Coordinates of C-alpha atoms in Angstrom, one line a residue:
M1 CA -25.4 -7.1 3.5
F2 CA -27.4 -10.2 2.4
T3 CA -28.4 -13.5 2.4
Y4 CA -29.0 -16.1 -0.4
K5 CA -33.2 -15.2 0.0
D6 CA -31.9 -11.6 -0.6
I7 CA -30.3 -12.6 -4.1
P8 CA -33.2 -11.4 -5.8
R9 CA -33.2 -8.2 -3.9
W10 CA -30.0 -7.5 -4.4
V11 CA -30.3 -8.5 -8.4
D12 CA -33.1 -5.8 -8.6
S13 CA -31.1 -3.2 -7.4
A14 CA -28.7 -4.1 -10.4
K15 CA -31.0 -4.4 -12.7
K16 CA -32.4 -1.1 -12.1
Y17 CA -29.1 0.7 -13.1
G18 CA -28.9 -1.0 -16.2
V19 CA -26.5 -3.8 -14.9
N20 CA -26.3 -7.4 -16.3
A21 CA -24.0 -9.4 -14.2
V22 CA -23.1 -9.6 -10.7
L23 CA -20.6 -11.0 -8.5
A24 CA -21.5 -13.1 -5.0
C25 CA -18.6 -12.0 -2.6
G26 CA -18.5 -13.5 0.7
W27 CA -20.8 -16.4 0.0
D28 CA -18.8 -18.7 0.5
F29 CA -18.3 -21.1 3.8
G30 CA -16.2 -18.9 6.6
G31 CA -17.5 -15.4 4.4
H32 CA -15.4 -13.6 2.6
D33 CA -11.4 -14.8 2.1
K34 CA -11.9 -17.1 4.5
G35 CA -12.3 -20.9 4.6
Y36 CA -10.7 -21.7 1.4
P37 CA -10.9 -24.2 0.0
Y38 CA -14.0 -25.6 0.8
Y39 CA -16.3 -23.6 -1.4
D40 CA -19.4 -24.4 0.1
I41 CA -22.1 -23.0 1.6
E42 CA -22.3 -20.5 4.7
P43 CA -25.0 -22.0 7.1
R44 CA -25.6 -18.5 8.6
L45 CA -26.8 -16.7 5.1
G46 CA -29.4 -19.7 4.3
T47 CA -29.2 -22.9 2.5
E48 CA -28.1 -24.6 -1.4
E49 CA -31.7 -24.6 -2.5
E50 CA -31.8 -20.8 -1.6
L51 CA -28.4 -20.3 -3.4
R52 CA -29.9 -22.0 -6.1
A53 CA -33.1 -20.3 -6.4
G54 CA -31.2 -16.6 -6.2
I55 CA -29.4 -17.5 -9.2
E56 CA -32.4 -19.1 -11.2
Y57 CA -34.5 -16.0 -10.3
A58 CA -31.0 -13.6 -11.8
H59 CA -31.0 -15.9 -14.8
S60 CA -35.1 -15.1 -15.1
V61 CA -34.3 -11.3 -15.1
G62 CA -31.5 -11.5 -17.9
V63 CA -28.6 -10.9 -15.1
K64 CA -25.6 -13.3 -15.3
F65 CA -24.4 -14.6 -11.9
F66 CA -20.5 -15.3 -11.4
F67 CA -18.6 -16.2 -8.0
F68 CA -15.8 -14.9 -6.3
V69 CA -13.5 -17.2 -5.7
N70 CA -9.6 -18.2 -5.2
F71 CA -7.3 -20.5 -6.7
H72 CA -4.1 -21.6 -4.7
Q73 CA -4.4 -19.2 -1.5
M74 CA -5.9 -21.4 1.3
D75 CA -7.0 -20.8 5.2
T76 CA -4.0 -22.0 7.9
S77 CA -6.8 -22.5 10.0
M78 CA -8.3 -25.4 7.9
D79 CA -8.2 -28.7 8.5
I80 CA -7.8 -29.9 4.9
Y81 CA -5.2 -27.3 4.6
K82 CA -3.1 -29.2 7.6
E83 CA -4.0 -32.2 6.4
E84 CA -3.4 -32.6 2.6
F85 CA -2.1 -29.1 1.2
E86 CA 0.5 -27.5 3.9
D87 CA 3.6 -29.1 2.7
Y88 CA 3.2 -28.0 -0.8
R89 CA 3.0 -24.4 0.3
I90 CA 5.4 -21.9 -2.2
T91 CA 8.8 -20.7 0.4
D92 CA 12.3 -19.6 0.6
Q93 CA 15.3 -21.3 0.8
F94 CA 15.1 -20.7 4.7
G95 CA 11.6 -22.9 4.5
N96 CA 9.8 -18.6 5.0
Q97 CA 6.7 -18.4 3.0
Y98 CA 4.4 -15.2 2.1
Q99 CA 1.1 -15.1 4.2
M100 CA -1.3 -12.2 3.4
G101 CA -4.9 -11.6 5.1
F102 CA -7.7 -9.6 3.6
G103 CA -11.0 -8.2 5.2
M104 CA -13.9 -6.2 3.3
G105 CA -17.3 -6.4 4.4
T106 CA -16.6 -5.4 8.2
F107 CA -15.1 -3.1 10.1
A108 CA -13.0 -5.7 11.7
A109 CA -12.0 -7.0 9.0
R110 CA -11.1 -3.7 6.9
K111 CA -8.5 -2.8 10.4
N112 CA -7.5 -6.8 9.8
W113 CA -8.4 -7.2 13.3
S114 CA -10.4 -10.3 12.0
S115 CA -8.9 -11.3 8.4
P116 CA -7.3 -14.9 8.5
K117 CA -4.1 -15.8 7.5
L118 CA -4.0 -16.9 3.7
M119 CA -1.2 -19.2 2.4
S120 CA -0.6 -19.8 -0.8
I121 CA 0.3 -23.4 -2.6
N122 CA 2.2 -24.1 -5.8
P123 CA 0.1 -24.5 -8.0
S124 CA 2.6 -27.4 -10.0
Y125 CA 0.5 -29.6 -7.1
K126 CA -2.4 -31.4 -9.5
P127 CA -4.1 -32.6 -6.2
M128 CA -4.8 -29.5 -5.0
R129 CA -5.7 -28.0 -8.8
D130 CA -8.0 -31.3 -9.1
Y131 CA -9.3 -30.1 -5.8
I132 CA -10.4 -26.5 -6.4
V133 CA -11.5 -27.8 -10.0
E134 CA -14.0 -29.8 -8.5
K135 CA -14.9 -27.2 -6.7
M136 CA -15.7 -24.6 -9.6
K137 CA -17.3 -28.0 -11.0
W138 CA -20.0 -27.7 -8.3
L139 CA -20.8 -23.7 -8.6
V140 CA -21.1 -24.3 -12.5
E141 CA -23.6 -27.1 -12.1
I142 CA -25.8 -25.0 -9.6
G143 CA -26.2 -22.5 -12.3
A144 CA -23.0 -20.2 -12.1
D145 CA -22.1 -18.3 -15.4
G146 CA -18.9 -18.2 -14.4
V147 CA -16.2 -16.9 -11.5
H148 CA -14.0 -14.7 -10.2
V149 CA -10.6 -15.8 -9.6
D150 CA -8.8 -13.7 -7.6
K151 CA -4.9 -13.4 -6.4
I152 CA -3.7 -15.9 -9.4
G153 CA -1.4 -13.2 -10.3
F154 CA 0.0 -12.7 -7.0
S155 CA 2.5 -14.8 -7.4
N156 CA 4.7 -12.3 -8.5
L157 CA 5.5 -12.1 -4.6
T158 CA 6.7 -15.3 -4.6
A159 CA 7.9 -16.3 -8.0
I160 CA 10.1 -18.1 -7.0
D161 CA 9.4 -21.6 -5.0
L162 CA 12.6 -23.4 -3.4
N163 CA 10.4 -25.6 -1.2
P164 CA 12.2 -28.7 -1.4
K165 CA 9.1 -31.0 -2.0
I166 CA 7.9 -29.2 -5.2
R167 CA 11.4 -29.5 -6.3
A168 CA 12.0 -33.2 -5.7
M169 CA 8.6 -33.4 -7.9
G170 CA 10.7 -32.3 -10.5
Y171 CA 9.6 -28.8 -11.3
A172 CA 11.8 -25.9 -11.4
P173 CA 12.1 -23.4 -9.1
D174 CA 11.1 -20.6 -11.3
T175 CA 8.7 -21.9 -13.7
S176 CA 6.7 -24.0 -11.3
I177 CA 4.4 -21.5 -10.4
W178 CA 3.3 -20.0 -13.4
K179 CA 3.4 -23.5 -15.4
G180 CA 1.2 -24.3 -12.6
I181 CA -1.1 -21.0 -12.9
L182 CA -1.6 -22.3 -16.6
E183 CA -2.5 -25.8 -16.3
F184 CA -5.1 -24.3 -13.6
C185 CA -6.4 -22.3 -16.2
K186 CA -6.6 -24.8 -19.1
E187 CA -8.5 -27.2 -16.6
L188 CA -11.1 -24.9 -15.3
D189 CA -11.8 -23.5 -18.6
E190 CA -12.1 -26.9 -20.5
A191 CA -13.7 -28.5 -17.5
C192 CA -16.6 -26.1 -16.7
K193 CA -17.1 -25.2 -20.1
A194 CA -18.1 -29.6 -20.5
I195 CA -21.3 -28.1 -17.8
N196 CA -22.1 -25.0 -19.5
P197 CA -20.0 -23.9 -22.8
D198 CA -20.8 -20.4 -21.9
F199 CA -18.7 -20.5 -19.1
C200 CA -15.8 -17.5 -18.7
F201 CA -13.9 -16.3 -16.0
S202 CA -11.7 -13.1 -15.1
I203 CA -8.4 -12.8 -13.1
E204 CA -6.7 -10.5 -10.8
G205 CA -3.4 -10.3 -12.5
S206 CA -1.6 -8.7 -15.2
W207 CA 0.2 -11.3 -16.7
D208 CA -0.5 -11.2 -20.6
R209 CA -0.5 -14.9 -20.8
F210 CA -4.3 -15.0 -19.2
L211 CA -5.1 -13.3 -22.6
E212 CA -5.6 -16.9 -23.8
Y213 CA -8.4 -17.9 -21.0
T214 CA -9.4 -14.3 -20.1
D215 CA -9.0 -11.1 -21.7
V216 CA -10.9 -9.5 -18.1
N217 CA -8.6 -8.5 -14.9
W218 CA -9.0 -6.4 -11.6
M219 CA -5.7 -4.6 -11.2
W220 CA -4.9 -2.3 -8.2
T221 CA -4.3 0.7 -10.3
N222 CA -5.4 4.3 -9.0
P223 CA -7.7 6.5 -10.8
W224 CA -6.1 9.3 -9.1
A225 CA -3.0 9.1 -10.4
A226 CA -1.8 11.8 -13.1
D227 CA -2.4 10.2 -16.0
H228 CA -2.6 6.4 -16.2
T229 CA -0.7 4.4 -18.8
C230 CA -1.7 0.5 -18.8
T231 CA 1.1 -0.7 -21.2
I232 CA -0.9 -3.0 -22.0
K233 CA -3.8 -2.1 -23.2
Y234 CA -2.0 0.2 -25.3
T235 CA -0.3 -3.1 -26.3
L236 CA -3.6 -5.5 -27.0
P237 CA -6.8 -3.5 -27.2
E238 CA -8.6 -6.8 -26.2
W239 CA -7.5 -6.6 -22.7
T240 CA -9.9 -5.1 -19.9
P241 CA -8.6 -3.9 -16.7
C242 CA -11.3 -3.1 -14.2
Y243 CA -12.1 0.1 -12.4
C244 CA -13.9 -0.8 -8.4
I245 CA -16.7 1.7 -7.9
D246 CA -17.2 2.0 -4.3
Q247 CA -17.7 4.6 -2.8
P248 CA -20.8 7.4 -3.3
C249 CA -18.6 10.1 -4.2
D250 CA -16.4 7.5 -6.5
Y251 CA -17.1 9.7 -10.0
T252 CA -13.5 10.1 -10.8
T253 CA -13.0 6.5 -10.8
V254 CA -16.5 5.9 -13.2
N255 CA -15.0 8.6 -15.4
E256 CA -11.3 7.4 -15.2
G257 CA -12.8 4.1 -16.0
I258 CA -15.0 4.9 -19.0
R259 CA -11.8 7.2 -20.6
N260 CA -9.1 4.5 -20.2
G261 CA -11.6 1.8 -21.9
Y262 CA -11.9 -0.3 -18.8
Q263 CA -14.8 -2.4 -17.3
L264 CA -16.6 -0.8 -13.9
F265 CA -16.7 -3.2 -10.4
I266 CA -19.5 -2.1 -8.5
S267 CA -19.3 -2.9 -4.7
P268 CA -21.8 -0.1 -3.1
M269 CA -20.5 1.0 0.0
M270 CA -17.2 -1.4 -0.1
I271 CA -19.3 -4.8 -0.8
T272 CA -22.1 -4.0 1.5
A273 CA -25.2 -2.8 -0.2
G274 CA -26.9 -2.7 -3.4
M275 CA -26.8 -0.4 -6.0
D276 CA -30.4 1.5 -4.5
H277 CA -28.5 2.5 -1.2
P278 CA -30.3 5.8 -0.4
K279 CA -26.1 7.1 -0.5
F280 CA -25.5 5.2 -3.6
T281 CA -28.6 6.1 -6.1
K282 CA -27.1 9.0 -7.2
L283 CA -24.2 7.5 -8.5
S284 CA -25.8 4.4 -9.9
A285 CA -28.0 6.8 -11.6
Y286 CA -24.5 8.4 -13.7
I287 CA -23.7 4.5 -14.2
Q288 CA -26.5 4.1 -15.9
E289 CA -26.2 7.3 -18.2
V290 CA -22.6 7.3 -18.9
E291 CA -22.4 3.1 -19.9
K292 CA -25.8 4.4 -22.1
I293 CA -23.4 6.6 -23.6
R294 CA -20.3 4.1 -23.8
A295 CA -22.5 1.1 -25.6
Q296 CA -23.0 3.8 -28.5
V297 CA -20.1 3.9 -29.9
K298 CA -18.3 1.3 -28.0
D299 CA -17.0 0.0 -31.5
V300 CA -14.4 3.2 -30.8
I301 CA -13.9 3.6 -26.9
Y302 CA -13.8 0.1 -26.4
Y303 CA -13.2 -2.2 -28.7
G304 CA -10.9 0.4 -30.4
R305 CA -7.2 1.3 -30.0
F306 CA -5.4 3.6 -28.1
M307 CA -3.9 6.7 -30.2
K308 CA -0.6 7.9 -29.0
K309 CA -0.8 11.1 -28.4
S310 CA 1.4 12.3 -30.9
D311 CA -1.4 11.4 -33.5
A312 CA -4.3 12.8 -31.7
A313 CA -3.6 17.0 -30.8
A314 CA -6.3 18.2 -28.5
W315 CA -6.7 21.3 -26.5
V316 CA -8.3 21.8 -22.6
S317 CA -8.3 24.8 -20.8
S318 CA -6.9 23.4 -17.8
E319 CA -4.2 20.5 -17.9
N320 CA -4.5 19.4 -14.3
H321 CA -8.3 18.9 -14.7
V322 CA -8.9 17.9 -17.6
K323 CA -7.4 14.4 -19.0
Y324 CA -7.9 12.5 -22.4
K325 CA -7.6 8.9 -23.9
C326 CA -8.1 9.4 -27.8
F327 CA -8.9 6.1 -29.9
V328 CA -9.2 4.7 -33.2
N329 CA -11.2 1.3 -34.5
E330 CA -8.5 0.3 -36.3
K331 CA -11.3 -2.1 -39.1
T332 CA -13.6 0.8 -39.3
G333 CA -10.6 4.1 -39.6
R334 CA -13.6 5.5 -37.1
K335 CA -11.8 8.1 -34.5
G336 CA -12.7 9.2 -30.9
C337 CA -12.0 10.9 -28.1
V338 CA -12.7 10.8 -23.8
F339 CA -12.7 13.8 -21.6
T340 CA -12.8 13.7 -17.3
N341 CA -12.5 16.9 -15.6
T342 CA -11.8 16.1 -11.7
D343 CA -12.3 20.0 -11.2
S344 CA -15.4 21.6 -9.0
Q345 CA -16.3 23.4 -11.8
A346 CA -16.7 23.4 -16.0
Q347 CA -13.1 23.3 -18.0
E348 CA -13.2 23.6 -22.4
A349 CA -11.6 21.2 -24.5
S350 CA -11.6 21.0 -27.9
I351 CA -10.3 18.5 -30.6
D352 CA -7.5 19.2 -32.9
F353 CA -6.5 15.9 -34.9
L354 CA -10.2 15.5 -36.1
S355 CA -9.7 18.3 -38.9
G356 CA -10.4 17.6 -42.0
L357 CA -12.8 14.6 -40.9
G358 CA -16.0 16.4 -41.1
E359 CA -18.6 17.0 -37.6
F360 CA -18.3 14.9 -34.7
T361 CA -20.8 14.2 -32.5
V362 CA -20.5 15.5 -28.8
Y363 CA -22.1 13.1 -25.9
T364 CA -22.6 14.4 -22.3
P365 CA -24.5 12.5 -19.8
F366 CA -27.6 14.0 -19.0
E367 CA -27.8 16.0 -22.5
N368 CA -28.9 15.2 -25.8
P369 CA -25.7 14.9 -28.1
T370 CA -24.6 17.6 -30.2
T371 CA -22.4 17.9 -33.0
A372 CA -19.1 20.2 -33.5
K373 CA -16.3 20.9 -35.3
A374 CA -12.7 20.5 -34.9
K375 CA -11.1 22.9 -32.7
Q376 CA -14.6 24.2 -31.2
K377 CA -14.6 24.7 -28.2
I378 CA -16.3 22.0 -25.8
N379 CA -17.7 22.5 -22.7
V380 CA -16.3 19.2 -19.9
P381 CA -19.0 19.4 -16.9
A382 CA -17.5 19.6 -13.4
E383 CA -16.4 16.1 -12.5
R384 CA -18.0 14.5 -15.5
I385 CA -17.1 13.3 -19.2
V386 CA -17.7 14.4 -22.9
V387 CA -17.4 11.7 -25.5
V388 CA -16.4 12.8 -29.0
I389 CA -17.0 10.4 -31.9
Q390 CA -16.4 10.8 -35.2
N391 CA -19.9 10.8 -37.6

């Protein structure tokens, strides 16, 4: 856990392992997922001057600084919710509403004992959008490079709003939520870029319309699934979902993130520590190593398009443990493949679809790159990845 004064130490722990962007969670009034929509400093963590100084330090060492925020979710215990926004909450025809509550940083919060009740306000209610945009502008003014807007895609849980006050304003029940969300994205983007032209934001949600404003999203995808298929990313390669890495044993999650061309949200010890936590340093070093590999071949395995399995034949010694995804850079035609091994012992794999394309380079974490040919067996170490790229 960190205060505003601790930001330089937190930033240094990320920078040490090659991470160049940090996301502050639980930084605001009330703590994580509490106090919305105030988005002000939490006095128990320090002063605004200390927060500004922390952001300035991050920039001085080349690290981007982002804030975790929400949009139309509000803490029902806050006076401003009761006085200004409660009448415009999303409801069914009987006036019932969907409440949510989350906890991250403490045992009581994770057990949902101390998490607040959050209510969703209809995004078409412009006074609410204006209020939130002003709060986001303040964050940019004190130095933020951007924000992560969490739960903005949660409206699929309450996709239709039958609140009579919203209908009386001329908004249709089936479109008011979604139109309001897109209006907010536009207003947020324009207002904040007027202050910092490099401002950007990520979201939580899987709606493809978000691509107009952002290509980074957080989704609750299970990296332990038999074989995850991201339909949106198959269709739109620029879509970059994220996996959350929060436990020292999360090697499989890291590997699956690389295999699927995803970004990594690194939140050591369930968002309570830095990457230099004694129990986390081994995984931190591994993340740094695999990201070094990905940086060398990102034109294929990050910016490339998934190949259909019918066009990308590969052999593996254990289909239960070894998974793979094959990529092609559509501009250059360069191809590659990422193998992951969930087994506690090494397995083998070989590439068939690169036959006739000459040699390719094999990248294994903490080893020097080697060369191989199609159908040549490749060692895939236990709980590790191997990246194969056409030369």
